Short mmCIF file of C-alpha atoms in Angstrom, two decimals:
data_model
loop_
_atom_site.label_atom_id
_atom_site.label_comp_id
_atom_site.label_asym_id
_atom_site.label_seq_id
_atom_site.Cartn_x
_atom_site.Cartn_y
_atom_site.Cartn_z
CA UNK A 295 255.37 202.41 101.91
CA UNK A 296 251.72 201.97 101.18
CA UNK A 297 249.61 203.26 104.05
CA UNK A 298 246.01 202.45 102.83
CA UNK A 299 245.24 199.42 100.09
CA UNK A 300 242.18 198.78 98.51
CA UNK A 301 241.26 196.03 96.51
CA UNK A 302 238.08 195.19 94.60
CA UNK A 303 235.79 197.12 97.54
CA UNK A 304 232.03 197.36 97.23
CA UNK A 305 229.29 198.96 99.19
CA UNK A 306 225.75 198.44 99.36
CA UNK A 307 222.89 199.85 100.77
CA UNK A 308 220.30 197.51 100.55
CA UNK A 309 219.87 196.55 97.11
CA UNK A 310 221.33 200.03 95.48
CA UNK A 311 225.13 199.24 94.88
CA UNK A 312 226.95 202.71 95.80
CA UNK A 313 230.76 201.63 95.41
CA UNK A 314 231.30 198.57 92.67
CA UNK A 315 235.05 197.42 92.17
CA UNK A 316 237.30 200.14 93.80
CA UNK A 317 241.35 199.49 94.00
CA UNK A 318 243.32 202.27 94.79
CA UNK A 319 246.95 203.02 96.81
CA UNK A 320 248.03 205.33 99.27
CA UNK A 321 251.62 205.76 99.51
CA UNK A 322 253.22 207.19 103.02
CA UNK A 323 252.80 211.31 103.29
CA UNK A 324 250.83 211.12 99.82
CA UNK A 325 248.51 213.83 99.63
CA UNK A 326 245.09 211.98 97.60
CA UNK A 327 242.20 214.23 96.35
CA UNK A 328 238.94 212.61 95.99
CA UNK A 329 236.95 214.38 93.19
CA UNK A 330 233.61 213.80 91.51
CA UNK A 331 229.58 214.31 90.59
CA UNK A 332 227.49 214.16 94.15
CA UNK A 333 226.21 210.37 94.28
CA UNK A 334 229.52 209.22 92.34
CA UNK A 335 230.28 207.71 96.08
CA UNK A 336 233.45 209.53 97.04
CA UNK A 337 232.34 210.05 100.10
CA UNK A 338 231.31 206.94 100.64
CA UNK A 339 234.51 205.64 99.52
CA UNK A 340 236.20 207.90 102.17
CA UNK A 341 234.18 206.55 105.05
CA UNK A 342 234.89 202.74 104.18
CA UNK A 343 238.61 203.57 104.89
CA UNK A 344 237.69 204.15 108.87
CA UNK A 345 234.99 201.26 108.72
CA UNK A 346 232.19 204.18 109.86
CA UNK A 347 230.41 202.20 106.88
CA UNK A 348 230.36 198.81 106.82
CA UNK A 349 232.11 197.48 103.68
CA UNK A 350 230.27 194.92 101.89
CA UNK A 351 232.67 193.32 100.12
CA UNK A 352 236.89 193.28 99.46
CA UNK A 353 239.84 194.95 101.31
CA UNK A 354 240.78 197.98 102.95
CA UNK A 355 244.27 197.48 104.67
CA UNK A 356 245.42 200.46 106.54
CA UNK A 357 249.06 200.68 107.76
CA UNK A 358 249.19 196.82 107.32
CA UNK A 359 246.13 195.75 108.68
CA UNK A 360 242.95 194.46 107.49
CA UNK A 361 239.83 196.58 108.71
CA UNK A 362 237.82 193.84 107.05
CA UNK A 363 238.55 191.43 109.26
CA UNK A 364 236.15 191.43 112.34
CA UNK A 365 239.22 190.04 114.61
CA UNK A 366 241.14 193.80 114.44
CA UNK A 367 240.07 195.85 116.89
CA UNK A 368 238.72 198.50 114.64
CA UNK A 369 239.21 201.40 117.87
CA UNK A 370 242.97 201.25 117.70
CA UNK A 371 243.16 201.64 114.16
CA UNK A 372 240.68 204.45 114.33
CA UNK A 373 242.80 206.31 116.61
CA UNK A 374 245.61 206.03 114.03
CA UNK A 375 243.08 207.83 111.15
CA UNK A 376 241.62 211.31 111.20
CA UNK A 377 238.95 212.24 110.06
CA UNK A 378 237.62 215.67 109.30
CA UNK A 379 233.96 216.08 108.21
CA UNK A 380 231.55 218.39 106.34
CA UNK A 381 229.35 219.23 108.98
CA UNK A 382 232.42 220.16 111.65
CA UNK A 383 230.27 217.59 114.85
CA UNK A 384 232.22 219.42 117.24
CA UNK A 385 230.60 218.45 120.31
CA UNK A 386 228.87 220.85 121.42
CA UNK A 387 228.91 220.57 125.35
CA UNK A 388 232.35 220.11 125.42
CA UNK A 389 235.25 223.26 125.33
CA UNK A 390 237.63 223.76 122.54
CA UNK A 391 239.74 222.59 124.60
CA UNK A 392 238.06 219.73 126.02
CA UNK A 393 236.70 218.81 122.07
CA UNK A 394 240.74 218.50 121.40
CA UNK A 395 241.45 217.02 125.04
CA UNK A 396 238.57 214.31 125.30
CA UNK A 397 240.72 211.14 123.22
CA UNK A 398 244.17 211.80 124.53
CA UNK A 399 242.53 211.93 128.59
CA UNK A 400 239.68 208.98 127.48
CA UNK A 401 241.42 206.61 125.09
CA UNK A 402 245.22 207.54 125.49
CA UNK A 403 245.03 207.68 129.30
CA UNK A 404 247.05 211.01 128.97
CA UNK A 405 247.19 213.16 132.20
CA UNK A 406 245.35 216.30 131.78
CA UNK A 407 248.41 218.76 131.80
CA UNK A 408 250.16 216.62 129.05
CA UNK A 409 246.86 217.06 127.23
CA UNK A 410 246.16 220.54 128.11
CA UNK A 411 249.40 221.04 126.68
CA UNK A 412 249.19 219.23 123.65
CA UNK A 413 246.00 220.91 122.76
CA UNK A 414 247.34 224.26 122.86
CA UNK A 415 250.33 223.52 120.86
CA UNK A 416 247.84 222.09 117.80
CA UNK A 417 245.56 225.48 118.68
CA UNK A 418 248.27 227.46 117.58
CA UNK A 419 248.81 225.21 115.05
CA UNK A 420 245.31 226.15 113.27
CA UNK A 421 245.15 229.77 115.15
CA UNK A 422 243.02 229.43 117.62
CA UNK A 423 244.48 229.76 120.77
CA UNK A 424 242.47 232.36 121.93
CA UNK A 425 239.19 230.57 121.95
CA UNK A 426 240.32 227.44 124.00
CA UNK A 427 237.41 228.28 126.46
CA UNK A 428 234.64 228.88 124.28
CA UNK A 429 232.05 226.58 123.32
CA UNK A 430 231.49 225.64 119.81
CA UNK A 431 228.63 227.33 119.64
CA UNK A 432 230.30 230.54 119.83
CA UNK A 433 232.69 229.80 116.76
CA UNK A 434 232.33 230.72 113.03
CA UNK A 435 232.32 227.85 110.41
CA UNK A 436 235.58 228.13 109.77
CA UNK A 437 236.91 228.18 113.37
CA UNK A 438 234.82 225.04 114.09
CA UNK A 439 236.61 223.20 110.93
CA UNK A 440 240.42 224.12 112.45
CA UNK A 441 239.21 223.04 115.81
CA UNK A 442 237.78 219.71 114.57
CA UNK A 443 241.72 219.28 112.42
CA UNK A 444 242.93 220.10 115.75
CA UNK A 445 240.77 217.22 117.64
CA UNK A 446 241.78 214.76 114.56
CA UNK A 447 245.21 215.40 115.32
CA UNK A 448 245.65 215.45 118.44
CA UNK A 449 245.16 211.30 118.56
CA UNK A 450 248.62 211.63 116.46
CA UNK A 451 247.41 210.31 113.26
CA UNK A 452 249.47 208.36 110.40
CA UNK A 453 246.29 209.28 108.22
CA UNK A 454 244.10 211.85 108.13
CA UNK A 455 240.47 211.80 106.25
CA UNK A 456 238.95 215.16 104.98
CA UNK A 457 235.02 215.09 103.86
CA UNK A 458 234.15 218.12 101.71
CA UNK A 459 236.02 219.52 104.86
CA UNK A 460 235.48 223.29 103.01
CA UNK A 461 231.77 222.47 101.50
CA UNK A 462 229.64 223.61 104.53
CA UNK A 463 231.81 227.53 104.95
CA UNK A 464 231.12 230.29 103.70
CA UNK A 465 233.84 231.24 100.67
CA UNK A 466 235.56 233.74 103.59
CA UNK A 467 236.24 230.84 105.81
CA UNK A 468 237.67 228.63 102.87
CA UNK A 469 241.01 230.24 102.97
CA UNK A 470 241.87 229.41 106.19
CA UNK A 471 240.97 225.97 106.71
CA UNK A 472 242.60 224.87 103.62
CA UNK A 473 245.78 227.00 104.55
CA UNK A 474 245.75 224.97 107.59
CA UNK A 475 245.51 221.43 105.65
CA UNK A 476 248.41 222.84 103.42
CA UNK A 477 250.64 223.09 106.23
CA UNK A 478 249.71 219.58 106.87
CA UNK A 479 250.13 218.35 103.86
CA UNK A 480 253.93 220.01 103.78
CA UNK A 481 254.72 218.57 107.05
CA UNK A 482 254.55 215.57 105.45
CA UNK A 483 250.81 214.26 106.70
CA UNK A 484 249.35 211.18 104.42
CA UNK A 485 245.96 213.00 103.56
CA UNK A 486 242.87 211.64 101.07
CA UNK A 487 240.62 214.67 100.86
CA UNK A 488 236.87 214.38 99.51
CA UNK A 489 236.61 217.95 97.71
CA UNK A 490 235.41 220.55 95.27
CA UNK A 491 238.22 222.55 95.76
CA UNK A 492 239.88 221.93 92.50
CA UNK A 493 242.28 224.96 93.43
CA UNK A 494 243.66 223.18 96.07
CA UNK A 495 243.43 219.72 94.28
CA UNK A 496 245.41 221.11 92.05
CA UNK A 497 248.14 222.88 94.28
CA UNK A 498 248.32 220.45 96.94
CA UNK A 499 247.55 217.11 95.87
CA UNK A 500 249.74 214.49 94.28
CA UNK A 501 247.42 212.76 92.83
CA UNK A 502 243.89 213.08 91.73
CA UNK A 503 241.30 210.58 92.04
CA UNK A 504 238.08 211.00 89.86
CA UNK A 505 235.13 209.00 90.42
CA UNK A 506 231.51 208.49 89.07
CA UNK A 507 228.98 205.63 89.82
CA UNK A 508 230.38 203.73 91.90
CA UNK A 509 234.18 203.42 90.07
CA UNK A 510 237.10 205.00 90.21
CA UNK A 511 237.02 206.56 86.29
CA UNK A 512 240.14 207.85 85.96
CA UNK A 513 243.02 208.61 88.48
CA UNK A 514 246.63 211.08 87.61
CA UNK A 515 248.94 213.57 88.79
CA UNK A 516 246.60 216.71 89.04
CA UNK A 517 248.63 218.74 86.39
CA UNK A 518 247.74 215.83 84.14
CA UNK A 519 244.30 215.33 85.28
CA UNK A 520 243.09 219.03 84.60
CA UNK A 521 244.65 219.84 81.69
CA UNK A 522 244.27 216.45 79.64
CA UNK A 523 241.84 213.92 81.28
CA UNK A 524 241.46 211.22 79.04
CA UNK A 525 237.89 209.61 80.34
CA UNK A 526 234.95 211.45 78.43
CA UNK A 527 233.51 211.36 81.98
CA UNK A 528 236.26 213.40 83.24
CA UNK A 529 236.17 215.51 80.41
CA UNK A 530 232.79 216.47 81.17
CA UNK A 531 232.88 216.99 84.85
CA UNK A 532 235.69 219.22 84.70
CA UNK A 533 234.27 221.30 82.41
CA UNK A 534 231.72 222.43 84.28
CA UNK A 535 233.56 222.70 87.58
CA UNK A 536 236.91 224.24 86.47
CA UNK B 129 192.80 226.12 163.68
CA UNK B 130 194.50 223.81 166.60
CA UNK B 131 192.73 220.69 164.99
CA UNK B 132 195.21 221.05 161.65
CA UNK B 133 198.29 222.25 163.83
CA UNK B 134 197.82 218.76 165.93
CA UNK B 135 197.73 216.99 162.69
CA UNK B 136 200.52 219.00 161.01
CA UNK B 137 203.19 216.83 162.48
CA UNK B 138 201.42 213.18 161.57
CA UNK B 139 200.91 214.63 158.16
CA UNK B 140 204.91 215.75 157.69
CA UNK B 141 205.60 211.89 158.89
CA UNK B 142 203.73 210.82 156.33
CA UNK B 143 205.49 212.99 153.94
CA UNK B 144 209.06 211.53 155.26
CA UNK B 145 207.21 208.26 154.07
CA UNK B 146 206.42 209.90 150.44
CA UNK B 147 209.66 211.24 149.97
CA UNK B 148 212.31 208.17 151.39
CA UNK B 149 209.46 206.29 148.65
CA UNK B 150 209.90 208.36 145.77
CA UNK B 151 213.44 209.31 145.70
CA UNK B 152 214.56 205.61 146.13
CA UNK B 153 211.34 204.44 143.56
CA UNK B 154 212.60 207.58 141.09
CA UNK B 155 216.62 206.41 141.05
CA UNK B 156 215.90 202.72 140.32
CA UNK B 157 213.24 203.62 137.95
CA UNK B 158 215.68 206.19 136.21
CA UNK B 159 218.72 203.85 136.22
CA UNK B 160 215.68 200.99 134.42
CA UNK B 161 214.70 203.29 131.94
CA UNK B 162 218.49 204.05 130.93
CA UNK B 163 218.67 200.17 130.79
CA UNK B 164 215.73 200.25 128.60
CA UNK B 165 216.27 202.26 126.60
CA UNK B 166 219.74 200.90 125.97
CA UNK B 167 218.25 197.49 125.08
CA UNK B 168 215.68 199.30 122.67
CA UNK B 169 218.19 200.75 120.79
CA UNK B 170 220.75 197.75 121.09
CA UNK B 171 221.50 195.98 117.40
CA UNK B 172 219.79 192.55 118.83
CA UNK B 173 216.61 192.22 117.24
CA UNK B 174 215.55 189.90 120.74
CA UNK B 175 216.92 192.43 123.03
CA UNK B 176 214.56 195.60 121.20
CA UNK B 177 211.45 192.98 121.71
CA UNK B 178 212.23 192.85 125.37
CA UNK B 179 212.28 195.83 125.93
CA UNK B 180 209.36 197.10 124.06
CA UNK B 181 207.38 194.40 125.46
CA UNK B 182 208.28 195.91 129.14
CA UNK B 183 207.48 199.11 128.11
CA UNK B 184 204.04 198.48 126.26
CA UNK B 185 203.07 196.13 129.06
CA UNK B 186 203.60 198.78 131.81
CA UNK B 187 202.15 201.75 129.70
CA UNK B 188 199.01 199.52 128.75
CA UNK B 189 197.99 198.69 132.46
CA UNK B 190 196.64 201.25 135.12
CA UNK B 191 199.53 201.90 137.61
CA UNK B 192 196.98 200.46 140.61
CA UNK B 193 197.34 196.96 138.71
CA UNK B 194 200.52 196.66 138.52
CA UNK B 195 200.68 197.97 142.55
CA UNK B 196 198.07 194.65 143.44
CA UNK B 197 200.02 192.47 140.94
CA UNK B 198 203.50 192.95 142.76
CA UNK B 199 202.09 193.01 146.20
CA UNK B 200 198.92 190.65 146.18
CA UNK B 201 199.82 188.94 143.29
CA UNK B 202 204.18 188.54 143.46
CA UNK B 203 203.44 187.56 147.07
CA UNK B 204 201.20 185.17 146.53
CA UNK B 205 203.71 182.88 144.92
CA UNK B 206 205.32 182.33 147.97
CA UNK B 207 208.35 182.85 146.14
CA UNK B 208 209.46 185.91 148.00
CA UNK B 209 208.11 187.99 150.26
CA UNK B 210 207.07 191.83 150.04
CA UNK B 211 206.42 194.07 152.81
CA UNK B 212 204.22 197.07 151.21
CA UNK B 213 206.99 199.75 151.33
CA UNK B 214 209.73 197.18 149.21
CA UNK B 215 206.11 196.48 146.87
CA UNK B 216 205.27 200.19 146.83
CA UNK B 217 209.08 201.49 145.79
CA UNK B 218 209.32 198.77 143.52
CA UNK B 219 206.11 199.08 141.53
CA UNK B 220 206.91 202.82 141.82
CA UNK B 221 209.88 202.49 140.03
CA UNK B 222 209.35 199.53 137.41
CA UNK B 223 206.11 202.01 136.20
CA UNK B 224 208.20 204.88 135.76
CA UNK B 225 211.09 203.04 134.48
CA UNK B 226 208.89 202.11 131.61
CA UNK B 227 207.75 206.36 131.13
CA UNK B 228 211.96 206.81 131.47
CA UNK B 229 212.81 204.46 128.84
CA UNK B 230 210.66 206.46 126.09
CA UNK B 231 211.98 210.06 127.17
CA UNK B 232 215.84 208.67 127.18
CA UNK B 233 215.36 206.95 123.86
CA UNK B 234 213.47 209.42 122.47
CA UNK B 235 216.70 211.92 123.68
CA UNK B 236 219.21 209.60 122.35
CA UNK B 237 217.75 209.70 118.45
CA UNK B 238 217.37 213.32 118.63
CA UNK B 239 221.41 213.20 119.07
CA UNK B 240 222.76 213.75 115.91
CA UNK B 241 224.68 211.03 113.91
CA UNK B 242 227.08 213.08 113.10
CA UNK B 243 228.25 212.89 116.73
CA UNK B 244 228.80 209.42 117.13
CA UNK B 245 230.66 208.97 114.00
CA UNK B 246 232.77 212.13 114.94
CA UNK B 247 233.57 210.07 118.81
CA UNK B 248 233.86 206.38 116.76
CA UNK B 249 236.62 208.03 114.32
CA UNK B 250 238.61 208.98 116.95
CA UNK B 251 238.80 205.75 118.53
CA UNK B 252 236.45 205.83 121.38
CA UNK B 253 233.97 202.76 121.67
CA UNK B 254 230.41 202.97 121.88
CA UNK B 255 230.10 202.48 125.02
CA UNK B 256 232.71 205.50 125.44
CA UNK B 257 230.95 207.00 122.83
CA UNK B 258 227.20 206.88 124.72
CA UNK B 259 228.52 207.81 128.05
CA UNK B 260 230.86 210.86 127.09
CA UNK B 261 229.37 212.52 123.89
CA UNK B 262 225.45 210.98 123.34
CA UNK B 263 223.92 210.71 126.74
CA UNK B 264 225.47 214.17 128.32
CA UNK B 265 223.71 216.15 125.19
CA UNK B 266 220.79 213.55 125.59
CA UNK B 267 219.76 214.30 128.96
CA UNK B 268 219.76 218.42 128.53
CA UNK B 269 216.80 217.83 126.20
CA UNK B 270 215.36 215.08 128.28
CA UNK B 271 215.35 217.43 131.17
CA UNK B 272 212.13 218.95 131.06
CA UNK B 273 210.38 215.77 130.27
CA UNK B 274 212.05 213.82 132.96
CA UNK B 275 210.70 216.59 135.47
CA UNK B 276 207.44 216.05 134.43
CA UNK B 277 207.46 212.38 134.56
CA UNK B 278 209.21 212.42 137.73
CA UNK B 279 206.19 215.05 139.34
CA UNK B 280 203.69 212.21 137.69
CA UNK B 281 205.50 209.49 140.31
CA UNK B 282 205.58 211.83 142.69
CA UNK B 283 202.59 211.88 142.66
CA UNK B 284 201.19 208.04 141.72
CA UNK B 285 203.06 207.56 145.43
CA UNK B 286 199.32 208.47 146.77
CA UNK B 287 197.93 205.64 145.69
CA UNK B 288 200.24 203.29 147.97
CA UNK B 289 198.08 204.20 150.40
CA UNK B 290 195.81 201.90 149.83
CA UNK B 291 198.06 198.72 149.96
CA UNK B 292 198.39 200.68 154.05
CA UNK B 293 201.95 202.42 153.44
CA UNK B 294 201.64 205.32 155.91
CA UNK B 295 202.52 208.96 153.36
CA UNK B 296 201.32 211.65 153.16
CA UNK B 297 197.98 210.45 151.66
CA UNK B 298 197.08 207.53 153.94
CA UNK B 299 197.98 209.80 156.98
CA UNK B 300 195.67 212.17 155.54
CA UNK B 301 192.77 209.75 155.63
CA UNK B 302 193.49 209.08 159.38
CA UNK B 303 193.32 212.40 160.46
CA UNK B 304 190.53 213.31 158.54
CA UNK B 305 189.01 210.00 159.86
CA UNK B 306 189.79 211.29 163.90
CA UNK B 307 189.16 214.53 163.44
CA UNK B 308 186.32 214.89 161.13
CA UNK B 309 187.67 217.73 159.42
CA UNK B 310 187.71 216.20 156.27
CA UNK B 311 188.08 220.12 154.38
CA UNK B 312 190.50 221.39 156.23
CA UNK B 313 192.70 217.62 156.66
CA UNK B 314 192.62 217.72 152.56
CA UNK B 315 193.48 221.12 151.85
CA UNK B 316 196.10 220.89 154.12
CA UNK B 317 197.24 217.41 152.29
CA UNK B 318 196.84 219.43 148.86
CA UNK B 319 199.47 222.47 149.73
CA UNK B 320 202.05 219.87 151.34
CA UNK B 321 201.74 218.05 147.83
CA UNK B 322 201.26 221.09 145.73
CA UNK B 323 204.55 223.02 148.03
CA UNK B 324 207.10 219.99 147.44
CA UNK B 325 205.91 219.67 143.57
CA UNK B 326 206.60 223.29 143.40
CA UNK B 327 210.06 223.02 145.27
CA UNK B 328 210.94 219.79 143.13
CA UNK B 329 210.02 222.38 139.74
CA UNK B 330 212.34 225.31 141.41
CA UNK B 331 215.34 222.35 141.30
CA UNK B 332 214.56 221.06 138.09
CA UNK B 333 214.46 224.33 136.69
CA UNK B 334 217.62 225.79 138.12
CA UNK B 335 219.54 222.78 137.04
CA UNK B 336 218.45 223.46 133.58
CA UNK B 337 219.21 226.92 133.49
CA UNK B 338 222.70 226.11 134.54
CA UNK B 339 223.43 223.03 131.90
CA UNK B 340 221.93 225.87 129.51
CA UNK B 341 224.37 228.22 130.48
CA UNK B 342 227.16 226.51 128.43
#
């Protein structure tokens, strides 16, 4: 079942044109990676599939509905898509636990022991159990990144959104947080991840989307992708990243 | 000596006057300049005009205008009626609400945009969004500027005296008037001023030490 369909979607800012025809599929616990040159408008591209940009022209259905239609009530579907990004935006007034709690108790109407609860369970989930009380302030990178996968899920997501979710850690703190979107991604999770981790692209993903200017170039299984893209484009970006 | 402690006890009257005055003046002028602020920041291009207009109008005029333009002027329209305390809380707090709704705003941008897209993917509205993540982080760093704005009402509540509100300032002039002690009336006017200031800065500063904390 497709969980995320997009068809002929652009994006302008002002007059510069940053995404120009895009069509692409998500099946059901498909794991997408996102890959490309800085300014090809992957990201972009990512953030049109929650509406946190408004899309200037096309479609973006997600789980059946169309976020391009101002009648949806574009809250609900948010709750229903995760979204991890590069700079963590815990908040920072807010517990760990409260970061993770705040949806279910504000938007769910959860009570706060079924939340408290929850929270813990997807703490030990991403190893963090032991830092429910502190502030974000008080966490490394990499402990910020689990605890903002934990907040994502904890709305109970069909789709989750990663956005260079390893770019801003130090290479230590890589490990982890992409161990923890593995274990995702095995339980079956439908993931599109915005990355340069072409290690994981490779290992995790089932398909590989490349894209440069504004258009998807070239899209395969990632086997495929790395060791025989077929776009000159592709040729050339891999080269220099792999 | 006895001259000051016979006045002492008109003088703390007048002081219940300043301070009923300014902490009713300083919540409706707070809860205006959140409104403000709101409507500067709104996506309505008319609503942002509104509101700047209020806010230029009332920083562009001396705050003794706007005090004879609600209570000589507002009255006489015959449209309602104004006794000088309603005038004097009112003018009070439409002045400061204007001073509020540049420190809030000014707090809200410095919130970064990360944060609100962080609440709006998880579902929450923006209303939801401004009330649980923006404005709690917002008014930490408006703190210390809200102090200081609220000490400069504090102390514009002097010049209601002269629309014959009986604080601290107008009972001043009476007892300096009966007693001809002008000094020692004025100095004694000065501390009572300069003591609740101080106390209102001891508040202000342990609140912020315990937001800080976390």
């Amino acid at each position: 079942m497709s969980m995320i369909k997009v068809k002929n979607l652009r994006k302008s800012f002002g007059k510069i044109e940053v995404l120009k025809d895009i069509n692409a599929e998500v099946q059901e616990q498909e794991v997408v990676c996102v890959i490309g040159p800085s300014g090809s408008g992957k990201s972009t591209f990512l953030r049109c599939l929650n509406r946190l940009e408004e899309i200037s022209g096309g479609e973006v259905v997600i789980n059946g509905q169309d976020i391009t239609d101002n009648k949806i009530n574009i809250n609900k579907v948010r709750q229903e898509v995760g979204m991890v990004f590069q700079q963590f935006n815990l908040f920072p007034h807010k517990t760990v636990l409260e970061n993770i709690t705040m949806g279910p108790i504000k938007i769910r109407t959860t009570d706060k022991s079924a939340a408290d609860k929850l929270a813990f369970e997807l703490l030990d989930k991403v190893g963090l159990r032991e830092k429910a009380n502190s502030f974000p302030g008080e966490l490394s990178g990499g402990q910020k990144q689990r605890v903002a996968i934990a907040r994502a899920l904890a709305m109970n997501p069909k789709i989750m959104l990663f956005d260079e979710p390893t770019s801003a850690l130090d290479p230590e703190m890589v490990g982890d947080v992409l161990e923890v979107m593995k274990q995702l991604a095995k339980e079956g999770m439908t993931m599109v991840v915005v990355t340069h981790e072409m290690g994981f692209a490779r290992e995790v993903g089932d398909r590989v989307i490349f894209m440069d200017g504004g258009y998807i170039v070239e899209e395969n299984e990632p086997n495929e992708m790395f060791s025989n893209p077929q776009h000159k484009r592709t040729k050339e970006f891999l080269s220099k990243v792999l | 000596m006895d001259i000051i402690s016979a006045a002492i006890p008109m003088l703390l009257k007048g002081l219940q006057v300043t301070l009923y005055i300014f902490v009713i003046a300083i919540i409706l002028g707070f809860l205006i300049g959140l409104v403000i602020a709101l409507l500067r920041l709104a996506p309505s291009k008319i609503l942002n005009w509104i509101a700047k207009v209020y806010v230029d109008a009332i920083r562009g005029t001396p705050f003794i205008v706007q005090l004879f333009f609600i209570y000589f002027g507002v009255n006489s329209l015959h449209l309602v009626s104004l006794n000088n305390t309603t005038a004097g809380i009112v003018t009070v707090a439409i002045n400061a609400g204007a001073y509020f709704a540049e420190i809030i705003r000014a707090g809200i941008q410095s919130i970064d945009k990360g944060q609100t897209e962080a609440a709006r993917s998880i579902g929450f509205t923006g209303a939801q969004t401004m009330r649980y993540v923006v404005l709690p982080q917002a008014f930490r760093r408006m703190l210390p500027t809200i102090t200081n704005q609220s000490i400069i009402s504090l102390k514009d509540t002097s010049l209601l005296s002269v629309i014959g509100i009986a604080d601290l300032t107008q009972q001043g002039q009476i007892q300096a008037s009966a007693t001809f002690e002008a000094f020692k009336i004025w100095l004694a006017v000065g501390v009572i001023y300069f003591i609740i200031i101080y106390l209102l800065t001891i508040l202000a500063n342990f609140i912020e030490r315990r937001i800080q904390l976390r």
